[in-house]
mmCIF file of C-alpha atoms in Angstrom:
data_model
loop_
_atom_site.group_PDB
_atom_site.id
_atom_site.type_symbol
_atom_site.label_atom_id
_atom_site.label_comp_id
_atom_site.label_asym_id
_atom_site.label_seq_id
_atom_site.Cartn_x
_atom_site.Cartn_y
_atom_site.Cartn_z
ATOM 1 C CA MET A 591 -8.634 -10.090 13.803
ATOM 2 C CA LYS A 592 -7.737 -6.580 12.698
ATOM 3 C CA ARG A 593 -4.258 -5.925 11.311
ATOM 4 C CA ILE A 594 -2.468 -2.606 11.706
ATOM 5 C CA GLY A 595 0.320 -1.424 9.397
ATOM 6 C CA PHE A 596 2.095 1.848 8.771
ATOM 7 C CA LEU A 597 2.237 3.599 5.413
ATOM 8 C CA SER A 598 5.142 5.940 4.665
ATOM 9 C CA PHE A 599 5.070 8.388 1.780
ATOM 10 C CA GLY A 600 8.864 8.510 1.966
ATOM 11 C CA HIS A 601 9.342 12.262 1.666
ATOM 12 C CA TYR A 602 12.801 13.788 1.903
ATOM 13 C CA GLN A 603 13.768 17.434 1.604
ATOM 14 C CA ALA A 604 16.463 19.707 3.036
ATOM 15 C CA ILE A 605 14.096 22.117 4.797
ATOM 16 C CA PRO A 606 13.921 23.319 8.414
ATOM 17 C CA GLY A 607 12.535 20.620 10.709
ATOM 18 C CA SER A 608 13.062 17.739 8.289
ATOM 19 C CA ARG A 609 14.904 14.700 9.637
ATOM 20 C CA THR A 610 14.955 13.116 6.177
ATOM 21 C CA ARG A 611 17.025 15.624 4.256
ATOM 22 C CA THR A 612 18.388 13.216 1.633
ATOM 23 C CA ALA A 613 17.365 10.072 -0.234
ATOM 24 C CA SER A 614 19.863 8.146 1.881
ATOM 25 C CA ASP A 615 18.158 9.413 5.029
ATOM 26 C CA VAL A 616 14.702 8.249 4.010
ATOM 27 C CA LEU A 617 15.866 4.842 2.767
ATOM 28 C CA LEU A 618 17.870 3.993 5.871
ATOM 29 C CA GLN A 619 15.229 5.397 8.205
ATOM 30 C CA SER A 620 12.532 3.364 6.438
ATOM 31 C CA ILE A 621 14.447 0.200 7.317
ATOM 32 C CA GLU A 622 14.876 1.374 10.921
ATOM 33 C CA LEU A 623 11.194 2.255 11.245
ATOM 34 C CA ALA A 624 10.176 -1.188 9.985
ATOM 35 C CA GLU A 625 12.425 -2.761 12.615
ATOM 36 C CA ALA A 626 10.958 -0.523 15.336
ATOM 37 C CA ALA A 627 7.400 -1.271 14.192
ATOM 38 C CA GLU A 628 8.068 -4.997 14.332
ATOM 39 C CA GLU A 629 9.280 -4.654 17.917
ATOM 40 C CA ILE A 630 6.045 -2.830 18.815
ATOM 41 C CA GLY A 631 4.025 -5.639 17.215
ATOM 42 C CA ILE A 632 2.749 -3.700 14.192
ATOM 43 C CA ASP A 633 1.677 -6.078 11.412
ATOM 44 C CA GLY A 634 2.899 -4.301 8.272
ATOM 45 C CA ALA A 635 5.398 -1.819 6.839
ATOM 46 C CA TYR A 636 4.097 -0.269 3.613
ATOM 47 C CA PHE A 637 5.580 2.378 1.336
ATOM 48 C CA ARG A 638 4.250 4.703 -1.364
ATOM 49 C CA VAL A 639 6.025 4.741 -4.726
ATOM 50 C CA HIS A 640 6.387 8.010 -6.667
ATOM 51 C CA HIS A 641 8.573 8.938 -9.640
ATOM 52 C CA PHE A 642 10.182 12.281 -10.464
ATOM 53 C CA ALA A 643 9.665 13.416 -6.863
ATOM 54 C CA GLN A 644 11.703 13.579 -3.663
ATOM 55 C CA GLN A 645 10.006 10.467 -2.347
ATOM 56 C CA LEU A 646 10.639 6.734 -2.407
ATOM 57 C CA ALA A 647 10.729 5.471 -5.984
ATOM 58 C CA SER A 648 12.191 2.002 -6.749
ATOM 59 C CA PRO A 649 10.712 -0.160 -3.976
ATOM 60 C CA PHE A 650 12.391 -3.538 -4.317
ATOM 61 C CA PRO A 651 15.857 -2.752 -2.941
ATOM 62 C CA LEU A 652 14.151 -1.248 0.109
ATOM 63 C CA LEU A 653 11.697 -4.137 0.523
ATOM 64 C CA ALA A 654 14.507 -6.693 0.220
ATOM 65 C CA ALA A 655 16.618 -4.845 2.801
ATOM 66 C CA ILE A 656 13.715 -4.732 5.250
ATOM 67 C CA GLY A 657 13.026 -8.406 4.595
ATOM 68 C CA ALA A 658 16.611 -9.245 5.528
ATOM 69 C CA ARG A 659 16.494 -7.179 8.725
ATOM 70 C CA THR A 660 13.082 -8.317 10.052
ATOM 71 C CA SER A 661 11.349 -11.643 10.605
ATOM 72 C CA ARG A 662 7.614 -11.105 11.257
ATOM 73 C CA ILE A 663 6.309 -7.872 9.791
ATOM 74 C CA GLU A 664 4.534 -7.835 6.418
ATOM 75 C CA ILE A 665 6.344 -5.686 3.831
ATOM 76 C CA GLY A 666 4.440 -3.952 1.093
ATOM 77 C CA THR A 667 3.690 -1.084 -1.242
ATOM 78 C CA GLY A 668 0.757 1.238 -1.462
ATOM 79 C CA VAL A 669 1.028 1.489 -4.443
ATOM 80 C CA ILE A 670 3.330 0.734 -7.391
ATOM 81 C CA ASP A 671 2.325 2.643 -10.532
ATOM 82 C CA MET A 672 2.251 -0.161 -13.096
ATOM 83 C CA ARG A 673 2.517 2.246 -16.045
ATOM 84 C CA TYR A 674 6.233 2.613 -15.213
ATOM 85 C CA GLU A 675 7.060 -1.062 -14.792
ATOM 86 C CA ASN A 676 8.664 -3.701 -16.965
ATOM 87 C CA ALA A 677 6.278 -6.470 -15.915
ATOM 88 C CA LEU A 678 8.723 -9.377 -16.290
ATOM 89 C CA TYR A 679 11.671 -7.662 -14.611
ATOM 90 C CA MET A 680 9.323 -6.606 -11.814
ATOM 91 C CA ALA A 681 8.259 -10.263 -11.465
ATOM 92 C CA GLU A 682 11.893 -11.285 -10.987
ATOM 93 C CA GLU A 683 12.508 -8.518 -8.441
ATOM 94 C CA ALA A 684 9.309 -9.253 -6.527
ATOM 95 C CA ALA A 685 10.030 -12.975 -6.310
ATOM 96 C CA ALA A 686 13.580 -12.332 -5.096
ATOM 97 C CA ALA A 687 12.431 -9.830 -2.447
ATOM 98 C CA ASP A 688 9.691 -12.222 -1.326
ATOM 99 C CA LEU A 689 12.140 -15.103 -0.968
ATOM 100 C CA ILE A 690 14.517 -12.928 1.067
ATOM 101 C CA SER A 691 11.657 -12.012 3.422
ATOM 102 C CA GLY A 692 10.400 -15.568 3.770
ATOM 103 C CA GLY A 693 7.118 -14.912 1.969
ATOM 104 C CA ARG A 694 6.072 -11.663 3.667
ATOM 105 C CA LEU A 695 5.692 -9.431 0.597
ATOM 106 C CA GLN A 696 2.344 -7.656 0.062
ATOM 107 C CA LEU A 697 2.378 -5.675 -3.183
ATOM 108 C CA GLY A 698 -0.168 -2.955 -3.825
ATOM 109 C CA VAL A 699 -0.279 -2.003 -7.516
ATOM 110 C CA SER A 700 -2.480 0.297 -9.566
ATOM 111 C CA ARG A 701 -2.792 2.699 -12.464
ATOM 112 C CA GLY A 702 -1.052 5.310 -10.337
ATOM 113 C CA SER A 703 -1.935 8.727 -8.982
ATOM 114 C CA PRO A 704 -1.355 12.342 -10.084
ATOM 115 C CA GLU A 705 2.363 13.056 -10.361
ATOM 116 C CA PRO A 706 4.851 15.855 -11.082
ATOM 117 C CA ALA A 707 5.690 14.531 -14.564
ATOM 118 C CA LEU A 708 3.279 15.308 -17.380
ATOM 119 C CA ASN A 709 3.935 12.003 -19.183
ATOM 120 C CA GLY A 710 6.314 10.244 -16.842
ATOM 121 C CA ALA A 711 5.742 6.666 -17.982
ATOM 122 C CA ARG A 712 6.419 7.706 -21.567
ATOM 123 C CA SER A 713 9.815 9.002 -20.454
ATOM 124 C CA PHE A 714 10.489 5.484 -19.157
ATOM 125 C CA GLY A 715 9.621 4.185 -22.621
ATOM 126 C CA TYR A 716 6.063 3.003 -21.998
ATOM 127 C CA VAL A 717 3.274 4.336 -24.217
ATOM 128 C CA PRO A 718 -0.298 3.007 -24.348
ATOM 129 C CA ALA A 719 -1.194 1.238 -27.577
ATOM 130 C CA GLU A 720 -3.192 3.250 -30.075
ATOM 131 C CA GLY A 721 -6.775 3.582 -28.905
ATOM 132 C CA SER A 722 -5.999 2.583 -25.308
ATOM 133 C CA THR A 723 -5.498 4.588 -22.116
ATOM 134 C CA ASP A 724 -2.974 4.797 -19.300
ATOM 135 C CA ALA A 725 -5.365 2.681 -17.242
ATOM 136 C CA ASP A 726 -5.383 0.039 -20.002
ATOM 137 C CA LEU A 727 -1.577 0.067 -20.023
ATOM 138 C CA ALA A 728 -1.420 -0.455 -16.245
ATOM 139 C CA ARG A 729 -3.954 -3.280 -16.317
ATOM 140 C CA THR A 730 -2.244 -5.061 -19.217
ATOM 141 C CA LYS A 731 1.093 -4.941 -17.419
ATOM 142 C CA THR A 732 -0.518 -6.148 -14.212
ATOM 143 C CA GLU A 733 -1.999 -9.127 -16.042
ATOM 144 C CA LEU A 734 1.412 -10.082 -17.437
ATOM 145 C CA PHE A 735 3.118 -9.549 -14.074
ATOM 146 C CA ARG A 736 0.607 -11.756 -12.272
ATOM 147 C CA ALA A 737 0.926 -14.483 -14.894
ATOM 148 C CA ALA A 738 4.707 -14.362 -14.559
ATOM 149 C CA ILE A 739 4.758 -14.687 -10.764
ATOM 150 C CA SER A 740 2.269 -17.558 -11.085
ATOM 151 C CA GLY A 741 4.758 -19.552 -13.155
ATOM 152 C CA ALA A 742 3.279 -19.100 -16.632
ATOM 153 C CA GLY A 743 5.572 -19.518 -19.595
ATOM 154 C CA VAL A 744 6.178 -16.050 -20.955
ATOM 155 C CA THR A 745 8.867 -16.431 -23.616
ATOM 156 C CA GLU A 746 9.920 -18.813 -26.379
ATOM 157 C CA PRO A 747 12.817 -21.109 -25.438
ATOM 158 C CA ASN A 748 16.019 -21.787 -27.322
ATOM 159 C CA PRO A 749 15.785 -25.567 -27.929
ATOM 160 C CA GLN A 750 19.567 -25.832 -28.267
ATOM 161 C CA MET A 751 19.867 -24.640 -24.672
ATOM 162 C CA THR A 752 16.756 -26.146 -23.110
ATOM 163 C CA GLY A 753 16.197 -29.339 -25.062
ATOM 164 C CA ASN A 754 12.467 -28.640 -25.374
ATOM 165 C CA TYR A 755 9.975 -26.204 -26.855
ATOM 166 C CA GLU A 756 7.983 -25.365 -23.737
ATOM 167 C CA PRO A 757 7.635 -21.614 -23.001
ATOM 168 C CA LEU A 758 9.962 -20.415 -20.248
ATOM 169 C CA ALA A 759 8.815 -18.943 -16.943
ATOM 170 C CA ILE A 760 10.701 -16.181 -15.160
ATOM 171 C CA GLN A 761 13.022 -17.226 -12.365
ATOM 172 C CA PRO A 762 13.048 -17.262 -9.420
ATOM 173 C CA GLN A 763 9.521 -18.187 -8.436
ATOM 174 C CA SER A 764 8.146 -17.518 -4.952
ATOM 175 C CA PRO A 765 5.130 -19.724 -4.165
ATOM 176 C CA GLY A 766 2.161 -17.861 -2.748
ATOM 177 C CA LEU A 767 3.182 -14.426 -3.977
ATOM 178 C CA ALA A 768 0.383 -14.374 -6.553
ATOM 179 C CA ASP A 769 -2.190 -14.349 -3.728
ATOM 180 C CA ARG A 770 -0.522 -11.329 -2.132
ATOM 181 C CA ILE A 771 -1.144 -8.777 -4.890
ATOM 182 C CA TRP A 772 -3.488 -5.877 -4.067
ATOM 183 C CA TRP A 773 -5.149 -3.467 -6.473
ATOM 184 C CA GLY A 774 -5.292 0.159 -5.373
ATOM 185 C CA ALA A 775 -8.901 0.986 -6.238
ATOM 186 C CA GLY A 776 -10.093 4.588 -6.258
ATOM 187 C CA SER A 777 -13.755 3.941 -7.016
ATOM 188 C CA ARG A 778 -16.518 1.433 -6.489
ATOM 189 C CA ALA A 779 -16.211 0.254 -10.104
ATOM 190 C CA THR A 780 -12.464 -0.435 -9.849
ATOM 191 C CA GLY A 781 -13.109 -2.202 -6.556
ATOM 192 C CA ARG A 782 -15.474 -4.583 -8.316
ATOM 193 C CA TRP A 783 -12.941 -5.040 -11.120
ATOM 194 C CA ALA A 784 -10.218 -5.957 -8.612
ATOM 195 C CA ALA A 785 -12.479 -8.644 -7.161
ATOM 196 C CA GLU A 786 -13.254 -10.071 -10.597
ATOM 197 C CA GLN A 787 -9.509 -10.340 -11.229
ATOM 198 C CA GLY A 788 -8.859 -12.115 -7.934
ATOM 199 C CA MET A 789 -6.735 -9.395 -6.327
ATOM 200 C CA ASN A 790 -6.914 -8.105 -2.775
ATOM 201 C CA LEU A 791 -8.370 -4.614 -2.321
ATOM 202 C CA MET A 792 -6.298 -1.614 -1.231
ATOM 203 C CA SER A 793 -8.456 1.474 -0.695
ATOM 204 C CA SER A 794 -6.870 4.809 0.153
ATOM 205 C CA THR A 795 -7.810 8.055 1.892
ATOM 206 C CA LEU A 796 -9.668 9.315 -1.181
ATOM 207 C CA LEU A 797 -12.155 8.048 -3.732
ATOM 208 C CA THR A 798 -12.455 9.540 -7.206
ATOM 209 C CA GLU A 799 -16.208 9.922 -6.902
ATOM 210 C CA ASP A 800 -18.666 11.578 -4.552
ATOM 211 C CA THR A 801 -22.260 10.562 -3.845
ATOM 212 C CA GLY A 802 -22.815 13.026 -1.015
ATOM 213 C CA VAL A 803 -22.459 10.478 1.792
ATOM 214 C CA PRO A 804 -19.565 10.616 4.311
ATOM 215 C CA PHE A 805 -16.284 9.207 3.052
ATOM 216 C CA ASP A 806 -16.228 6.239 5.419
ATOM 217 C CA GLU A 807 -19.704 5.173 4.286
ATOM 218 C CA LEU A 808 -18.772 5.480 0.610
ATOM 219 C CA GLN A 809 -15.611 3.450 1.244
ATOM 220 C CA ALA A 810 -17.578 0.836 3.189
ATOM 221 C CA GLU A 811 -19.928 0.590 0.204
ATOM 222 C CA GLN A 812 -16.909 0.046 -2.052
ATOM 223 C CA ILE A 813 -15.718 -2.763 0.233
ATOM 224 C CA ALA A 814 -19.166 -4.405 0.294
ATOM 225 C CA LEU A 815 -19.398 -4.288 -3.507
ATOM 226 C CA TYR A 816 -15.886 -5.729 -3.750
ATOM 227 C CA ARG A 817 -16.716 -8.647 -1.461
ATOM 228 C CA ALA A 818 -19.959 -9.340 -3.304
ATOM 229 C CA ALA A 819 -18.115 -9.384 -6.635
ATOM 230 C CA TRP A 820 -15.477 -11.680 -5.112
ATOM 231 C CA ALA A 821 -18.150 -14.144 -4.049
ATOM 232 C CA GLU A 822 -19.816 -13.972 -7.452
ATOM 233 C CA ALA A 823 -16.485 -14.716 -9.141
ATOM 234 C CA GLY A 824 -16.194 -17.917 -7.121
ATOM 235 C CA TRP A 825 -12.651 -17.460 -5.846
ATOM 236 C CA GLU A 826 -11.759 -20.041 -3.207
ATOM 237 C CA ARG A 827 -9.550 -18.021 -0.856
ATOM 238 C CA THR A 828 -10.661 -15.224 1.451
ATOM 239 C CA PRO A 829 -9.464 -11.842 0.165
ATOM 240 C CA ARG A 830 -7.717 -9.118 2.142
ATOM 241 C CA VAL A 831 -9.041 -5.531 2.309
ATOM 242 C CA SER A 832 -7.019 -2.561 3.527
ATOM 243 C CA ILE A 833 -7.810 1.102 4.029
ATOM 244 C CA SER A 834 -5.545 4.026 4.963
ATOM 245 C CA ARG A 835 -6.091 6.521 7.757
ATOM 246 C CA SER A 836 -4.151 9.389 9.293
ATOM 247 C CA VAL A 837 -4.294 8.820 13.065
ATOM 248 C CA ILE A 838 -2.296 10.954 15.529
ATOM 249 C CA PRO A 839 -2.922 10.409 19.254
ATOM 250 C CA ILE A 840 -2.041 13.452 21.342
ATOM 251 C CA THR A 841 -0.211 12.074 24.383
ATOM 252 C CA THR A 842 2.807 14.389 24.794
ATOM 253 C CA ASP A 843 3.687 18.058 24.543
ATOM 254 C CA GLU A 844 5.606 17.245 21.360
ATOM 255 C CA ASP A 845 2.467 15.729 19.808
ATOM 256 C CA ARG A 846 0.533 18.827 20.806
ATOM 257 C CA ALA A 847 3.165 21.133 19.330
ATOM 258 C CA TYR A 848 3.156 19.301 15.995
ATOM 259 C CA PHE A 849 -0.501 18.373 15.618
ATOM 260 C CA GLY A 850 -2.557 20.058 18.311
ATOM 261 C CA GLY A 851 -3.992 22.594 15.866
ATOM 262 C CA ARG A 852 -5.248 20.105 13.277
ATOM 263 C CA GLY A 853 -8.935 20.415 14.124
ATOM 264 C CA GLY A 854 -9.675 21.867 10.673
ATOM 265 C CA GLU A 855 -8.782 18.528 9.059
ATOM 266 C CA SER A 856 -11.241 16.523 11.132
ATOM 267 C CA HIS A 857 -13.894 16.355 8.419
ATOM 268 C CA ASP A 858 -14.197 15.061 4.851
ATOM 269 C CA GLN A 859 -13.155 17.239 1.953
ATOM 270 C CA VAL A 860 -14.407 17.282 -1.624
ATOM 271 C CA GLY A 861 -12.125 18.423 -4.428
ATOM 272 C CA TYR A 862 -10.878 17.637 -7.914
ATOM 273 C CA ILE A 863 -8.213 15.163 -8.959
ATOM 274 C CA ASP A 864 -7.287 14.071 -12.493
ATOM 275 C CA GLY A 865 -10.029 16.317 -13.813
ATOM 276 C CA GLY A 866 -12.821 14.739 -11.780
ATOM 277 C CA ILE A 867 -14.495 15.140 -8.424
ATOM 278 C CA ALA A 868 -13.107 13.232 -5.443
ATOM 279 C CA ARG A 869 -13.938 12.803 -1.772
ATOM 280 C CA PHE A 870 -11.068 12.803 0.730
ATOM 281 C CA GLY A 871 -11.322 11.200 4.149
ATOM 282 C CA LYS A 872 -10.722 13.128 7.348
ATOM 283 C CA SER A 873 -7.722 12.919 9.652
ATOM 284 C CA TYR A 874 -8.021 11.614 13.206
ATOM 285 C CA THR A 875 -6.120 13.733 15.717
ATOM 286 C CA GLY A 876 -6.800 14.018 19.439
ATOM 287 C CA GLU A 877 -6.852 12.255 22.780
ATOM 288 C CA PRO A 878 -6.518 8.455 22.441
ATOM 289 C CA ASP A 879 -9.901 7.606 23.967
ATOM 290 C CA VAL A 880 -11.613 10.056 21.620
ATOM 291 C CA LEU A 881 -9.806 8.564 18.610
ATOM 292 C CA ALA A 882 -10.754 5.039 19.662
ATOM 293 C CA ALA A 883 -14.420 6.032 19.750
ATOM 294 C CA GLU A 884 -14.226 7.868 16.409
ATOM 295 C CA LEU A 885 -12.499 4.958 14.670
ATOM 296 C CA ALA A 886 -15.012 2.529 16.120
ATOM 297 C CA ALA A 887 -17.698 4.617 14.389
ATOM 298 C CA ASP A 888 -15.810 4.675 11.057
ATOM 299 C CA ALA A 889 -17.736 2.276 8.808
ATOM 300 C CA ALA A 890 -14.762 1.474 6.553
ATOM 301 C CA VAL A 891 -12.373 0.885 9.464
ATOM 302 C CA GLN A 892 -14.828 -1.674 10.776
ATOM 303 C CA ALA A 893 -15.301 -3.278 7.346
ATOM 304 C CA ALA A 894 -11.609 -3.655 6.468
ATOM 305 C CA ASP A 895 -9.333 -6.330 7.910
ATOM 306 C CA THR A 896 -6.214 -4.138 7.623
ATOM 307 C CA VAL A 897 -5.757 -0.454 8.533
ATOM 308 C CA LEU A 898 -2.660 1.326 7.202
ATOM 309 C CA LEU A 899 -1.647 4.302 9.330
ATOM 310 C CA THR A 900 0.099 7.100 7.478
ATOM 311 C CA VAL A 901 3.195 8.320 9.341
ATOM 312 C CA PRO A 902 4.897 11.742 9.191
ATOM 313 C CA ASN A 903 8.168 10.215 8.045
ATOM 314 C CA GLN A 904 10.063 13.523 7.866
ATOM 315 C CA LEU A 905 9.835 13.791 11.659
ATOM 316 C CA GLY A 906 12.193 10.836 11.998
ATOM 317 C CA VAL A 907 12.188 7.238 13.199
ATOM 318 C CA ALA A 908 11.906 7.907 16.929
ATOM 319 C CA TYR A 909 8.867 10.154 16.565
ATOM 320 C CA CYS A 910 7.067 7.887 14.072
ATOM 321 C CA ALA A 911 7.742 4.883 16.338
ATOM 322 C CA HIS A 912 6.295 6.886 19.234
ATOM 323 C CA ILE A 913 3.109 7.525 17.216
ATOM 324 C CA LEU A 914 2.802 3.823 16.348
ATOM 325 C CA GLU A 915 3.392 2.795 19.955
ATOM 326 C CA SER A 916 0.745 5.242 21.177
ATOM 327 C CA ILE A 917 -1.753 3.794 18.702
ATOM 328 C CA ALA A 918 -0.770 0.232 19.624
ATOM 329 C CA LYS A 919 -1.208 0.873 23.341
ATOM 330 C CA HIS A 920 -4.162 3.225 23.489
ATOM 331 C CA VAL A 921 -6.219 3.003 20.280
ATOM 332 C CA ALA A 922 -5.801 -0.217 18.281
ATOM 333 C CA PRO A 923 -6.866 -2.705 20.998
ATOM 334 C CA SER A 924 -10.371 -1.226 20.937
ATOM 335 C CA LEU A 925 -10.551 -2.122 17.235
ATOM 336 C CA GLY A 926 -9.846 -5.798 17.933
ATOM 337 C CA TRP A 927 -6.102 -5.629 17.275
ATOM 338 C CA LYS A 928 -3.434 -7.607 19.132
ATOM 339 C CA PRO A 929 0.353 -7.210 18.783
ATOM 340 C CA ASN A 930 1.924 -9.425 16.146
ATOM 341 C CA THR A 931 4.398 -11.705 17.896
ATOM 342 C CA GLU A 932 4.472 -14.620 15.463
ATOM 343 C CA GLY A 933 4.317 -13.177 11.950
ATOM 344 C CA PRO A 934 1.767 -13.846 9.170
ATOM 345 C CA VAL A 935 -0.643 -16.697 9.867
ATOM 346 C CA GLU A 936 0.097 -19.726 7.703
ATOM 347 C CA GLY A 937 -2.780 -20.540 5.387
ATOM 348 C CA ASP A 938 -4.255 -17.058 5.637
ATOM 349 C CA ALA A 939 -4.496 -14.953 2.476
ATOM 350 C CA ILE A 940 -1.275 -13.229 3.448
#
């Protein structure tokens, strides 16, 4: 069965029309939107993480707050830039937030995306080892983080305090969290790597490569390669695969005023990011029945088990909830989605 989540970029800015003018606004409204989405039956509340920008940054206080205020909805990130993280402290925070939520955390992590800071992670004190890259740094930290949340001993004990010489694991531990880590893959090669590592796949609205085929077909190819690599690796559980899409049903005059002129974004775009070519997926804006047909023809939407819907968070909770409700009523059922009334399915790779 298809899952539907929302993905907020968490923008805030004191400009005309913005309903998230401050950091306080966007944090509190993110909690409210997660509550509203749960009432609608949406499966997941996901948030982007950006540093040195007027967007959501440190995710765990927010995720813990949402976990305390909700009971069914999955809570996640898309994605945490691992270059900035202290892997062991992050393991403690993640376990605590997961325990507060009752095991509903879904953490997307990656090497990160282009950002305002020239060398932001270095300002946090993290520098790749000589001869290695930022990507190497992110992957090394991810390996340590995943070992820590799996209960591995990660530091030497003080025998006078512990009475033994066994390496100490971080505390607390949250069973099952290790199976709910997703790698944000921007290419077919990193998708295969994520499968080899045993992580779920989180694919976005762009890929850092272009083969000339439509974006959805390239993304579907990435998903197929990921699943093949997963099978070859011999992992026992079934992995999760998510993609992101911008979907705006036009059902009211307000929708039409905000988004009625977005026809120019209804096709793929090719550009440059991080010095290389990239293909960006199109936006879906229009009448609900038209969107349902277009999404049914989207190869990656059909291939993924989870679709994350980007929301225009600066338009406020009520409007974003309206968009999600419109999708839930008029678009998502045609994709095989049903409202979530019971929470994550026990035993699933949640």
